[in-house]
Amino acid sequence: MTEFEQLFKGLNIVEEKLQEHILKEGIVQTLPKNTFIVEQDKYIKWLAIVISGKVRVWQENEDRQILLYYVNPIQTCVLSLSATFRDCKSLVHAKTEMETIIIKIPVRFVSEWSFTFKSWNIFTTNSFIISYEDLLLSYKDLAFKKINERLIDYLRSEANRNNSSIIQISHQQLAKEVGTTREVVSKILKQYELDHIVKLQFKKIELLS
Amino acid sequence: MTEFEQLFKGLNIVEEKLQEHILKEGIVQTLPKNTFIVEQDKYIKWLAIVISGKVRVWQENEDRQILLYYVNPIQTCVLSLSATFRDCKSLVHAKTEMETIIIKIPVRFVSEWSFTFKSWNIFTTNSFIISYEDLLLSYKDLAFKKINERLIDYLRSEANRNNSSIIQISHQQLAKEVGTTREVVSKILKQYELDHIVKLQFKKIELLS
DNA sequence: AGCCACTTGTATCAAAAGGTACAAGTTTAA
DNA sequence: TTAAACTTGTACCTTTTGATACAAGTGGCT
């Protein structure tokens, strides 16, 4: 199955005309690990849809980062999507976390098709809705939960995503994911270990419960 | 000008067919101050578009609140919008802050029209985009800024919204807006007063710079 | 005037989170 | 195998934020 066929299947694109358009305008690219797809404050010229691999999306301050979400196969970064509807700079960074195949579509077609083709309309709308609700939940967590809770939440969701109770990550990286410092992460993890909630090894965290 | 005419003008709705639909299915309501439009965890049955007045949208924990945004005339709460595309419960509270006129549209028409009518498509898409970007900026502030900064940001944006350097609000209410406690607000405001950034009076805060 | 509800100012304490510093362990690669 | 880079653990301290408590001020109402 070609990447385009995967795309059509994943987004349930049945309109022949739309398939033709996408075949004509879309570009398949294989990106190595750690390639930037969009960068904060730069203009967006393409809508990228992930076919396989994994893309991390985050925001950055001078010295801190905070994870926004991951883009999984047959999803798009909603922010590049939003940028395609009106010429604007990216508010986030997005970078591949492993070798990733994407299909790039020039922004000018994206909003056009959303009115012409039902399945494209559903795709864009759903992307917005899901991302919005996601972000809203994250916002609530950030507002009301303490760091130790957000940290364990992160670990659990990682375990889930990878289908493994062992998460391979350094404290430093973990600190970046949840927007704090390395020392705080070390302290919290140690406490969780004393409480028999995790087991710590070098660059490995095992969830026990 | 009727409320419907205001709506058509505000959203740039020129399609006669769509105007007919809206006239047929829409309901104009005048809501007194402090009326709930949607409540957290309850189902949404209508899309409400604000014609005049002001609606506050926020999230709640057991004991804390945090402001999400205000819905101004000729806007809709993007969350009820998102709910109209798939049957789901509200993630937020929304309540009128003054007497407010709204037009209610049953949810089942909202997504239908977004594919049939260009202006409705633009309206829904723009609502999503703007709200998403808004929320993203708030998220970043919440992640990286300290409370005193978020507090003064809030005051400045209120001053802007009301076109006045005097904000009439109690410390308690202010605490709820930014998601902290009353004592913290009092302390921070006092410090800003010592720094000649604000002047404090009973239930009034004057911005000096 | 006198009462009541609400508001504001603060002092004290406690908890959460972050910063600095350093020692020791692990990996990688020259 | 040895140095360099990265990783982890932890002690100590500071700042930020929150909780409790109380006194005093304000405005509205009877």
CSV table of C-alpha atoms (C1' of nucleotides) in Angstrom, one decimal:
chain,number,residue,atom,x,y,z
A,1,MET,CA,0.0,0.0,0.0
A,2,THR,CA,1.5,3.4,-1.0
A,3,GLU,CA,1.6,6.2,1.5
A,4,PHE,CA,-1.3,7.9,-0.4
A,5,GLU,CA,-3.4,4.9,-0.1
A,6,GLN,CA,-2.8,4.7,3.6
A,7,LEU,CA,-3.8,8.4,3.8
A,8,PHE,CA,-7.0,7.8,1.9
A,9,LYS,CA,-7.9,4.8,4.0
A,10,GLY,CA,-7.0,6.5,7.3
A,11,LEU,CA,-9.0,9.6,6.6
A,12,ASN,CA,-11.8,7.7,4.8
A,13,ILE,CA,-11.3,9.7,1.7
A,14,VAL,CA,-13.5,8.2,-1.0
A,15,GLU,CA,-14.0,11.1,-3.4
A,16,GLU,CA,-12.1,10.4,-6.6
A,17,LYS,CA,-11.6,14.1,-7.3
A,18,LEU,CA,-10.1,14.7,-4.0
A,19,GLN,CA,-7.8,11.7,-4.3
A,20,GLU,CA,-6.6,13.1,-7.6
A,21,HIS,CA,-6.0,16.5,-6.1
A,22,ILE,CA,-4.0,15.0,-3.2
A,23,LEU,CA,-2.0,12.8,-5.6
A,24,LYS,CA,-1.2,15.8,-7.7
A,25,GLU,CA,-0.3,18.4,-4.9
A,26,GLY,CA,0.9,16.2,-2.1
A,27,ILE,CA,4.5,15.3,-1.5
A,28,VAL,CA,5.6,12.2,0.3
A,29,GLN,CA,8.7,12.7,2.5
A,30,THR,CA,10.7,10.5,4.7
A,31,LEU,CA,12.2,12.4,7.5
A,32,PRO,CA,15.0,11.1,9.7
A,33,LYS,CA,14.8,11.3,13.5
A,34,ASN,CA,15.1,14.8,15.0
A,35,THR,CA,14.0,16.7,11.9
A,36,PHE,CA,12.1,19.9,12.6
A,37,ILE,CA,8.7,20.0,10.8
A,38,VAL,CA,7.7,23.4,12.0
A,39,GLU,CA,9.5,25.9,14.2
A,40,GLN,CA,8.1,28.5,16.6
A,41,ASP,CA,7.8,31.9,15.0
A,42,LYS,CA,8.4,30.7,11.5
A,43,TYR,CA,5.9,30.7,8.7
A,44,ILE,CA,4.1,27.6,7.8
A,45,LYS,CA,3.9,26.7,4.1
A,46,TRP,CA,2.7,23.1,4.2
A,47,LEU,CA,0.2,21.0,6.0
A,48,ALA,CA,2.0,17.9,7.1
A,49,ILE,CA,0.1,14.7,7.8
A,50,VAL,CA,1.9,11.9,9.5
A,51,ILE,CA,1.7,8.6,7.8
A,52,SER,CA,4.1,6.6,10.1
A,53,GLY,CA,6.5,7.5,12.9
A,54,LYS,CA,6.0,10.0,15.6
A,55,VAL,CA,6.1,13.8,15.9
A,56,ARG,CA,6.5,15.8,19.1
A,57,VAL,CA,4.9,19.2,19.5
A,58,TRP,CA,6.0,21.6,22.2
A,59,GLN,CA,6.3,25.2,23.2
A,60,GLU,CA,9.5,26.9,24.4
A,61,ASN,CA,10.5,29.8,26.6
A,62,GLU,CA,14.0,31.0,27.1
A,63,ASP,CA,15.0,28.1,29.3
A,64,ARG,CA,12.0,25.9,29.7
A,65,GLN,CA,9.9,23.7,27.5
A,66,ILE,CA,6.5,22.2,27.8
A,67,LEU,CA,5.1,19.3,25.8
A,68,LEU,CA,1.9,20.0,24.0
A,69,TYR,CA,1.2,16.6,22.4
A,70,TYR,CA,2.4,14.0,20.0
A,71,VAL,CA,1.2,13.6,16.4
A,72,ASN,CA,0.6,10.0,15.6
A,73,PRO,CA,0.0,8.4,12.2
A,74,ILE,CA,-2.9,9.7,10.2
A,75,GLN,CA,-3.0,12.8,12.2
A,76,THR,CA,-1.9,16.3,11.5
A,77,CYS,CA,-0.6,18.9,13.8
A,78,VAL,CA,-3.6,21.1,14.4
A,79,LEU,CA,-1.5,24.1,14.6
A,80,SER,CA,-0.2,23.8,11.1
A,81,LEU,CA,-3.8,23.1,10.2
A,82,SER,CA,-4.9,26.4,11.8
A,83,ALA,CA,-2.1,28.2,10.1
A,84,THR,CA,-3.2,27.0,6.7
A,85,PHE,CA,-6.5,28.8,7.1
A,86,ARG,CA,-4.8,32.1,7.6
A,87,ASP,CA,-1.3,33.1,6.9
A,88,CYS,CA,0.5,33.1,10.3
A,89,LYS,CA,3.5,32.1,12.2
A,90,SER,CA,3.8,28.9,14.1
A,91,LEU,CA,3.2,29.1,17.8
A,92,VAL,CA,5.0,25.8,18.4
A,93,HIS,CA,7.9,23.5,17.6
A,94,ALA,CA,7.4,20.2,16.0
A,95,LYS,CA,10.1,17.6,15.5
A,96,THR,CA,10.2,14.0,14.5
A,97,GLU,CA,11.1,11.6,17.4
A,98,MET,CA,11.9,8.7,15.0
A,99,GLU,CA,12.0,8.2,11.3
A,100,THR,CA,8.7,9.6,10.1
A,101,ILE,CA,6.9,9.6,6.8
A,102,ILE,CA,4.7,12.5,6.1
A,103,ILE,CA,2.6,13.8,3.2
A,104,LYS,CA,2.9,17.6,2.7
A,105,ILE,CA,0.1,19.6,1.1
A,106,PRO,CA,0.5,23.3,0.2
A,107,VAL,CA,-1.5,25.4,2.6
A,108,ARG,CA,-3.6,27.1,-0.1
A,109,PHE,CA,-5.5,23.9,-0.9
A,110,VAL,CA,-6.4,22.9,2.6
A,111,SER,CA,-9.2,25.4,3.4
A,112,GLU,CA,-10.5,25.2,-0.2
A,113,TRP,CA,-11.0,21.4,0.0
A,114,SER,CA,-12.7,21.6,3.4
A,115,PHE,CA,-15.6,23.2,1.7
A,116,THR,CA,-15.6,21.1,-1.5
A,117,PHE,CA,-15.1,17.6,-0.1
A,118,LYS,CA,-17.0,16.2,2.8
A,119,SER,CA,-14.3,13.8,4.0
A,120,TRP,CA,-11.8,16.6,4.0
A,121,ASN,CA,-14.2,18.8,5.9
A,122,ILE,CA,-14.7,16.1,8.5
A,123,PHE,CA,-10.9,15.6,8.8
A,124,THR,CA,-10.2,19.2,9.4
A,125,THR,CA,-13.1,19.7,11.8
A,126,ASN,CA,-12.3,16.7,13.8
A,127,SER,CA,-8.7,17.6,14.0
A,128,PHE,CA,-9.7,20.9,15.5
A,129,ILE,CA,-12.2,19.5,17.9
A,130,ILE,CA,-10.0,16.7,19.2
A,131,SER,CA,-7.0,19.0,19.6
A,132,TYR,CA,-9.0,21.7,21.3
A,133,GLU,CA,-10.4,19.3,23.9
A,134,ASP,CA,-7.0,17.8,24.4
A,135,LEU,CA,-5.4,21.1,25.0
A,136,LEU,CA,-8.3,22.1,27.3
A,137,LEU,CA,-7.7,19.1,29.5
A,138,SER,CA,-4.0,19.8,29.6
A,139,TYR,CA,-4.8,23.4,30.6
A,140,LYS,CA,-6.9,22.2,33.4
A,141,ASP,CA,-4.2,19.9,34.6
A,142,LEU,CA,-1.7,22.6,34.5
A,143,ALA,CA,-3.9,24.9,36.4
A,144,PHE,CA,-5.0,22.6,39.1
A,145,LYS,CA,-2.6,19.7,39.5
A,146,LYS,CA,0.7,19.7,41.3
A,147,ILE,CA,3.9,18.7,39.5
A,148,ASN,CA,4.2,15.3,41.1
A,149,GLU,CA,0.7,14.4,39.8
A,150,ARG,CA,1.4,15.7,36.3
A,151,LEU,CA,4.6,13.8,36.3
A,152,ILE,CA,3.0,10.5,37.1
A,153,ASP,CA,0.2,11.2,34.6
A,154,TYR,CA,2.9,11.8,32.0
A,155,LEU,CA,4.6,8.5,32.9
A,156,ARG,CA,1.3,6.6,32.7
A,157,SER,CA,0.3,8.0,29.4
A,158,GLU,CA,3.8,7.2,28.0
A,159,ALA,CA,3.5,3.7,29.3
A,160,ASN,CA,0.2,3.5,27.5
A,161,ARG,CA,1.4,4.9,24.3
A,162,ASN,CA,4.2,2.5,24.1
A,163,ASN,CA,2.4,-0.5,25.6
A,164,SER,CA,5.1,-1.0,28.2
A,165,SER,CA,5.4,-0.3,31.8
A,166,ILE,CA,9.0,0.7,31.3
A,167,ILE,CA,9.7,4.2,30.2
A,168,GLN,CA,13.1,5.0,28.8
A,169,ILE,CA,13.9,8.6,29.5
A,170,SER,CA,16.3,10.7,31.5
A,171,HIS,CA,15.2,12.9,34.4
A,172,GLN,CA,16.4,15.9,32.4
A,173,GLN,CA,14.2,15.0,29.4
A,174,LEU,CA,11.3,14.3,31.7
A,175,ALA,CA,11.7,17.7,33.3
A,176,LYS,CA,11.4,19.2,29.8
A,177,GLU,CA,8.2,17.3,29.1
A,178,VAL,CA,6.4,18.6,32.1
A,179,GLY,CA,7.9,22.0,32.3
A,180,THR,CA,10.1,21.9,35.4
A,181,THR,CA,13.7,21.2,36.4
A,182,ARG,CA,15.8,18.1,36.6
A,183,GLU,CA,16.2,18.3,40.4
A,184,VAL,CA,12.5,18.4,41.0
A,185,VAL,CA,12.0,15.4,38.8
A,186,SER,CA,14.7,13.4,40.6
A,187,LYS,CA,13.2,14.3,44.0
A,188,ILE,CA,9.6,13.4,43.0
A,189,LEU,CA,10.7,10.1,41.4
A,190,LYS,CA,12.7,9.1,44.4
A,191,GLN,CA,9.6,9.7,46.6
A,192,TYR,CA,7.5,7.6,44.2
A,193,GLU,CA,10.1,4.9,44.5
A,194,LEU,CA,9.9,5.0,48.3
A,195,ASP,CA,6.2,4.6,47.9
A,196,HIS,CA,6.7,1.6,45.7
A,197,ILE,CA,4.9,3.3,42.8
A,198,VAL,CA,7.9,3.2,40.4
A,199,LYS,CA,11.3,1.4,40.2
A,200,LEU,CA,14.2,3.5,39.0
A,201,GLN,CA,17.1,2.4,36.9
A,202,PHE,CA,19.6,4.2,34.7
A,203,LYS,CA,17.5,6.1,32.2
A,204,LYS,CA,14.6,3.8,32.9
A,205,ILE,CA,11.5,4.1,35.0
A,206,GLU,CA,9.3,1.1,35.6
A,207,LEU,CA,5.7,1.7,36.7
A,208,LEU,CA,4.7,-0.7,39.3
A,209,SER,CA,1.0,0.1,39.7
B,1,MET,CA,-32.1,46.0,13.2
B,2,THR,CA,-33.4,42.7,14.5
B,3,GLU,CA,-31.1,40.3,16.3
B,4,PHE,CA,-31.1,38.1,13.2
B,5,GLU,CA,-30.0,40.9,11.0
B,6,GLN,CA,-27.2,41.7,13.4
B,7,LEU,CA,-26.2,38.1,13.2
B,8,PHE,CA,-26.2,38.0,9.4
B,9,LYS,CA,-24.2,41.2,9.2
B,10,GLY,CA,-21.7,40.2,11.9
B,11,LEU,CA,-21.0,36.9,10.4
B,12,ASN,CA,-21.2,38.1,6.8
B,13,ILE,CA,-24.0,35.7,6.0
B,14,VAL,CA,-25.3,36.5,2.5
B,15,GLU,CA,-26.8,33.2,1.4
B,16,GLU,CA,-30.5,33.6,1.4
B,17,LYS,CA,-31.1,30.0,1.9
B,18,LEU,CA,-28.9,30.0,5.1
B,19,GLN,CA,-30.7,33.1,6.3
B,20,GLU,CA,-34.0,31.3,5.9
B,21,HIS,CA,-32.7,28.3,7.8
B,22,ILE,CA,-31.4,30.4,10.6
B,23,LEU,CA,-34.7,32.4,10.8
B,24,LYS,CA,-36.6,29.1,11.0
B,25,GLU,CA,-34.5,27.2,13.5
B,26,GLY,CA,-32.9,29.9,15.5
B,27,ILE,CA,-34.4,31.2,18.8
B,28,VAL,CA,-33.7,34.7,20.2
B,29,GLN,CA,-33.4,34.8,23.9
B,30,THR,CA,-32.7,37.6,26.4
B,31,LEU,CA,-30.9,36.3,29.4
B,32,PRO,CA,-30.6,38.2,32.7
B,33,LYS,CA,-27.3,38.6,34.4
B,34,ASN,CA,-25.8,35.5,36.0
B,35,THR,CA,-27.7,32.9,33.8
B,36,PHE,CA,-25.8,29.7,33.0
B,37,ILE,CA,-25.6,29.0,29.3
B,38,VAL,CA,-23.7,25.7,29.6
B,39,GLU,CA,-22.6,23.9,32.7
B,40,GLN,CA,-19.6,21.6,33.1
B,41,ASP,CA,-20.4,17.9,32.6
B,42,LYS,CA,-23.8,18.6,31.2
B,43,TYR,CA,-24.9,17.9,27.6
B,44,ILE,CA,-25.1,20.6,25.1
B,45,LYS,CA,-28.2,20.9,22.9
B,46,TRP,CA,-27.8,24.3,21.4
B,47,LEU,CA,-25.2,26.4,19.8
B,48,ALA,CA,-25.5,29.9,21.4
B,49,ILE,CA,-24.2,32.9,19.5
B,50,VAL,CA,-23.9,36.1,21.6
B,51,ILE,CA,-25.6,39.1,19.9
B,52,SER,CA,-25.1,41.6,22.8
B,53,GLY,CA,-23.9,41.4,26.3
B,54,LYS,CA,-21.0,39.4,27.7
B,55,VAL,CA,-20.5,35.7,28.6
B,56,ARG,CA,-17.8,34.3,30.9
B,57,VAL,CA,-16.3,30.9,30.2
B,58,TRP,CA,-14.3,29.1,32.9
B,59,GLN,CA,-13.3,25.8,34.3
B,60,GLU,CA,-13.8,24.6,37.8
B,61,ASN,CA,-12.2,22.2,40.3
B,62,GLU,CA,-13.5,21.5,43.7
B,63,ASP,CA,-12.4,24.7,45.2
B,64,ARG,CA,-10.7,26.7,42.4
B,65,GLN,CA,-11.7,28.3,39.2
B,66,ILE,CA,-9.8,29.5,36.2
B,67,LEU,CA,-11.0,31.8,33.6
B,68,LEU,CA,-10.8,30.6,30.0
B,69,TYR,CA,-12.2,33.5,28.0
B,70,TYR,CA,-15.1,35.9,27.5
B,71,VAL,CA,-17.5,35.5,24.6
B,72,ASN,CA,-18.2,38.9,23.1
B,73,PRO,CA,-21.0,39.9,20.7
B,74,ILE,CA,-21.1,38.0,17.4
B,75,GLN,CA,-19.0,35.2,18.8
B,76,THR,CA,-19.8,31.8,20.0
B,77,CYS,CA,-18.3,29.7,22.7
B,78,VAL,CA,-16.1,27.4,20.7
B,79,LEU,CA,-16.7,24.6,23.2
B,80,SER,CA,-20.4,24.5,22.5
B,81,LEU,CA,-19.4,24.6,18.9
B,82,SER,CA,-17.1,21.6,19.3
B,83,ALA,CA,-19.9,19.8,21.1
B,84,THR,CA,-22.2,20.4,18.2
B,85,PHE,CA,-20.1,18.3,16.0
B,86,ARG,CA,-20.2,15.3,18.2
B,87,ASP,CA,-22.5,14.6,21.0
B,88,CYS,CA,-20.6,15.3,24.2
B,89,LYS,CA,-20.6,16.9,27.6
B,90,SER,CA,-19.4,20.4,28.2
B,91,LEU,CA,-16.0,20.7,29.6
B,92,VAL,CA,-16.6,24.2,30.9
B,93,HIS,CA,-19.1,26.6,32.6
B,94,ALA,CA,-20.5,29.6,30.7
B,95,LYS,CA,-22.5,32.3,32.4
B,96,THR,CA,-23.8,35.7,31.4
B,97,GLU,CA,-22.0,38.6,33.2
B,98,MET,CA,-24.7,41.1,32.2
B,99,GLU,CA,-28.0,41.0,30.4
B,100,THR,CA,-27.2,39.2,27.2
B,101,ILE,CA,-29.1,38.5,24.0
B,102,ILE,CA,-28.3,35.2,22.3
B,103,ILE,CA,-29.5,33.3,19.3
B,104,LYS,CA,-29.7,29.6,19.9
B,105,ILE,CA,-29.4,27.0,17.1
B,106,PRO,CA,-30.1,23.3,17.6
B,107,VAL,CA,-26.8,21.5,17.4
B,108,ARG,CA,-27.8,19.1,14.5
B,109,PHE,CA,-27.8,21.9,12.0
B,110,VAL,CA,-24.5,23.4,12.8
B,111,SER,CA,-22.2,20.8,11.2
B,112,GLU,CA,-24.6,20.3,8.3
B,113,TRP,CA,-24.5,24.0,7.4
B,114,SER,CA,-20.7,24.2,7.7
B,115,PHE,CA,-20.5,22.1,4.6
B,116,THR,CA,-23.4,23.6,2.7
B,117,PHE,CA,-22.8,27.3,3.2
B,118,LYS,CA,-19.5,29.0,2.7
B,119,SER,CA,-20.1,31.8,5.3
B,120,TRP,CA,-21.1,29.3,7.9
B,121,ASN,CA,-18.0,27.2,7.1
B,122,ILE,CA,-15.9,30.3,7.6
B,123,PHE,CA,-17.6,31.2,10.8
B,124,THR,CA,-17.1,27.7,12.4
B,125,THR,CA,-13.6,27.4,11.2
B,126,ASN,CA,-12.5,30.8,12.4
B,127,SER,CA,-14.1,30.2,15.7
B,128,PHE,CA,-12.0,27.1,16.1
B,129,ILE,CA,-8.8,28.7,15.0
B,130,ILE,CA,-9.1,31.8,17.1
B,131,SER,CA,-10.1,30.0,20.2
B,132,TYR,CA,-7.4,27.4,19.8
B,133,GLU,CA,-4.7,30.0,19.4
B,134,ASP,CA,-6.1,31.9,22.3
B,135,LEU,CA,-6.1,28.9,24.5
B,136,LEU,CA,-2.6,28.1,23.4
B,137,LEU,CA,-1.3,31.5,24.5
B,138,SER,CA,-3.0,31.1,27.8
B,139,TYR,CA,-1.5,27.7,28.2
B,140,LYS,CA,2.0,29.1,27.6
B,141,ASP,CA,1.4,31.9,30.1
B,142,LEU,CA,0.2,29.4,32.7
B,143,ALA,CA,3.2,27.2,32.1
B,144,PHE,CA,5.9,29.9,32.2
B,145,LYS,CA,4.7,33.0,33.9
B,146,LYS,CA,4.4,33.5,37.7
B,147,ILE,CA,1.2,34.6,39.2
B,148,ASN,CA,2.1,38.2,39.7
B,149,GLU,CA,2.7,38.5,36.0
B,150,ARG,CA,-0.5,36.7,35.1
B,151,LEU,CA,-2.3,39.0,37.4
B,152,ILE,CA,-1.1,42.2,35.9
B,153,ASP,CA,-1.7,40.7,32.4
B,154,TYR,CA,-5.2,40.1,33.4
B,155,LEU,CA,-5.7,43.6,34.7
B,156,ARG,CA,-4.3,45.1,31.6
B,157,SER,CA,-6.5,43.0,29.3
B,158,GLU,CA,-9.5,44.0,31.4
B,159,ALA,CA,-8.6,47.6,31.2
B,160,ASN,CA,-8.4,47.2,27.5
B,161,ARG,CA,-11.6,45.4,27.1
B,162,ASN,CA,-13.5,48.1,29.0
B,163,ASN,CA,-11.5,51.0,27.7
B,164,SER,CA,-10.7,52.3,31.2
B,165,SER,CA,-7.7,52.2,33.4
B,166,ILE,CA,-9.9,51.5,36.4
B,167,ILE,CA,-11.0,47.9,37.0
B,168,GLN,CA,-13.8,47.3,39.4
B,169,ILE,CA,-13.3,43.9,41.0
B,170,SER,CA,-12.7,42.5,44.4
B,171,HIS,CA,-9.5,40.6,45.3
B,172,GLN,CA,-11.6,37.5,45.8
B,173,GLN,CA,-13.0,37.6,42.3
B,174,LEU,CA,-9.6,38.4,40.9
B,175,ALA,CA,-8.2,35.4,42.6
B,176,LYS,CA,-10.8,33.2,40.9
B,177,GLU,CA,-10.0,34.7,37.5
B,178,VAL,CA,-6.4,33.8,37.6
B,179,GLY,CA,-6.8,30.6,39.6
B,180,THR,CA,-5.2,31.5,43.0
B,181,THR,CA,-6.3,32.6,46.5
B,182,ARG,CA,-7.5,35.9,47.8
B,183,GLU,CA,-4.5,36.5,50.1
B,184,VAL,CA,-2.0,36.0,47.3
B,185,VAL,CA,-3.9,38.6,45.2
B,186,SER,CA,-3.9,41.1,48.1
B,187,LYS,CA,-0.2,40.6,48.6
B,188,ILE,CA,0.7,41.0,45.0
B,189,LEU,CA,-1.4,44.0,44.5
B,190,LYS,CA,0.1,45.7,47.5
B,191,GLN,CA,3.5,45.1,46.1
B,192,TYR,CA,2.5,46.6,42.8
B,193,GLU,CA,1.1,49.6,44.6
B,194,LEU,CA,4.4,50.1,46.4
B,195,ASP,CA,6.0,50.0,43.0
B,196,HIS,CA,3.6,52.7,41.7
B,197,ILE,CA,2.2,50.4,39.1
B,198,VAL,CA,-1.4,50.4,40.4
B,199,LYS,CA,-3.4,52.4,42.9
B,200,LEU,CA,-5.8,50.5,45.1
B,201,GLN,CA,-9.2,51.6,46.4
B,202,PHE,CA,-12.2,49.7,47.7
B,203,LYS,CA,-13.2,47.2,44.9
B,204,LYS,CA,-11.2,49.3,42.4
B,205,ILE,CA,-7.8,48.9,40.9
B,206,GLU,CA,-6.4,51.8,38.9
B,207,LEU,CA,-3.6,51.0,36.4
B,208,LEU,CA,-1.0,53.7,36.5
B,209,SER,CA,1.3,52.5,33.7
C,1,DA,C1',-26.8,55.2,64.5
C,2,DG,C1',-26.0,50.4,64.5
C,3,DC,C1',-25.7,46.1,62.4
C,4,DC,C1',-24.3,42.9,58.8
C,5,DA,C1',-22.0,41.2,55.0
C,6,DC,C1',-18.3,41.8,52.5
C,7,DT,C1',-13.6,43.5,51.6
C,8,DT,C1',-8.9,44.5,52.5
C,9,DG,C1',-4.3,44.3,54.9
C,10,DT,C1',-1.1,41.6,57.2
C,11,DA,C1',1.4,38.5,60.2
C,12,DT,C1',2.8,33.8,60.7
C,13,DC,C1',3.4,29.3,59.2
C,14,DA,C1',3.6,25.4,55.9
C,15,DA,C1',4.2,23.4,51.6
C,16,DA,C1',5.7,23.4,46.8
C,17,DA,C1',8.9,24.3,43.6
C,18,DG,C1',13.2,26.0,42.0
C,19,DG,C1',18.5,27.0,42.3
C,20,DT,C1',23.3,25.8,43.6
C,21,DA,C1',26.5,22.6,44.6
C,22,DC,C1',28.8,18.5,44.7
C,23,DA,C1',29.6,13.5,44.7
C,24,DA,C1',29.1,9.3,42.5
C,25,DG,C1',27.5,6.2,38.8
C,26,DT,C1',27.0,5.0,33.7
C,27,DT,C1',28.0,5.2,28.9
C,28,DT,C1',30.6,6.2,24.9
C,29,DA,C1',34.3,6.6,22.3
C,30,DA,C1',38.9,7.9,21.5
D,1,DT,C1',41.6,2.0,29.8
D,2,DT,C1',40.8,6.3,30.5
D,3,DA,C1',38.8,10.7,29.8
D,4,DA,C1',34.7,13.2,28.7
D,5,DA,C1',29.9,13.7,28.7
D,6,DC,C1',25.9,12.6,30.6
D,7,DT,C1',23.1,10.9,34.5
D,8,DT,C1',21.4,10.4,39.1
D,9,DG,C1',21.1,11.3,44.2
D,10,DT,C1',21.0,14.5,47.6
D,11,DA,C1',21.9,18.3,50.9
D,12,DC,C1',20.9,23.0,51.7
D,13,DC,C1',18.8,27.2,50.8
D,14,DT,C1',15.5,30.6,48.6
D,15,DT,C1',11.5,32.0,46.5
D,16,DT,C1',6.8,31.3,45.5
D,17,DT,C1',2.5,30.1,46.7
D,18,DG,C1',-1.0,28.7,49.8
D,19,DA,C1',-3.5,28.3,54.5
D,20,DT,C1',-4.9,30.2,58.9
D,21,DA,C1',-6.1,33.8,61.6
D,22,DC,C1',-7.3,38.2,62.9
D,23,DA,C1',-8.0,43.2,62.8
D,24,DA,C1',-9.8,47.0,60.5
D,25,DG,C1',-12.3,49.3,56.7
D,26,DT,C1',-16.4,50.0,53.6
D,27,DG,C1',-21.1,50.2,52.0
D,28,DG,C1',-25.8,49.2,52.4
D,29,DC,C1',-29.8,48.8,55.0
D,30,DT,C1',-33.1,49.4,58.7
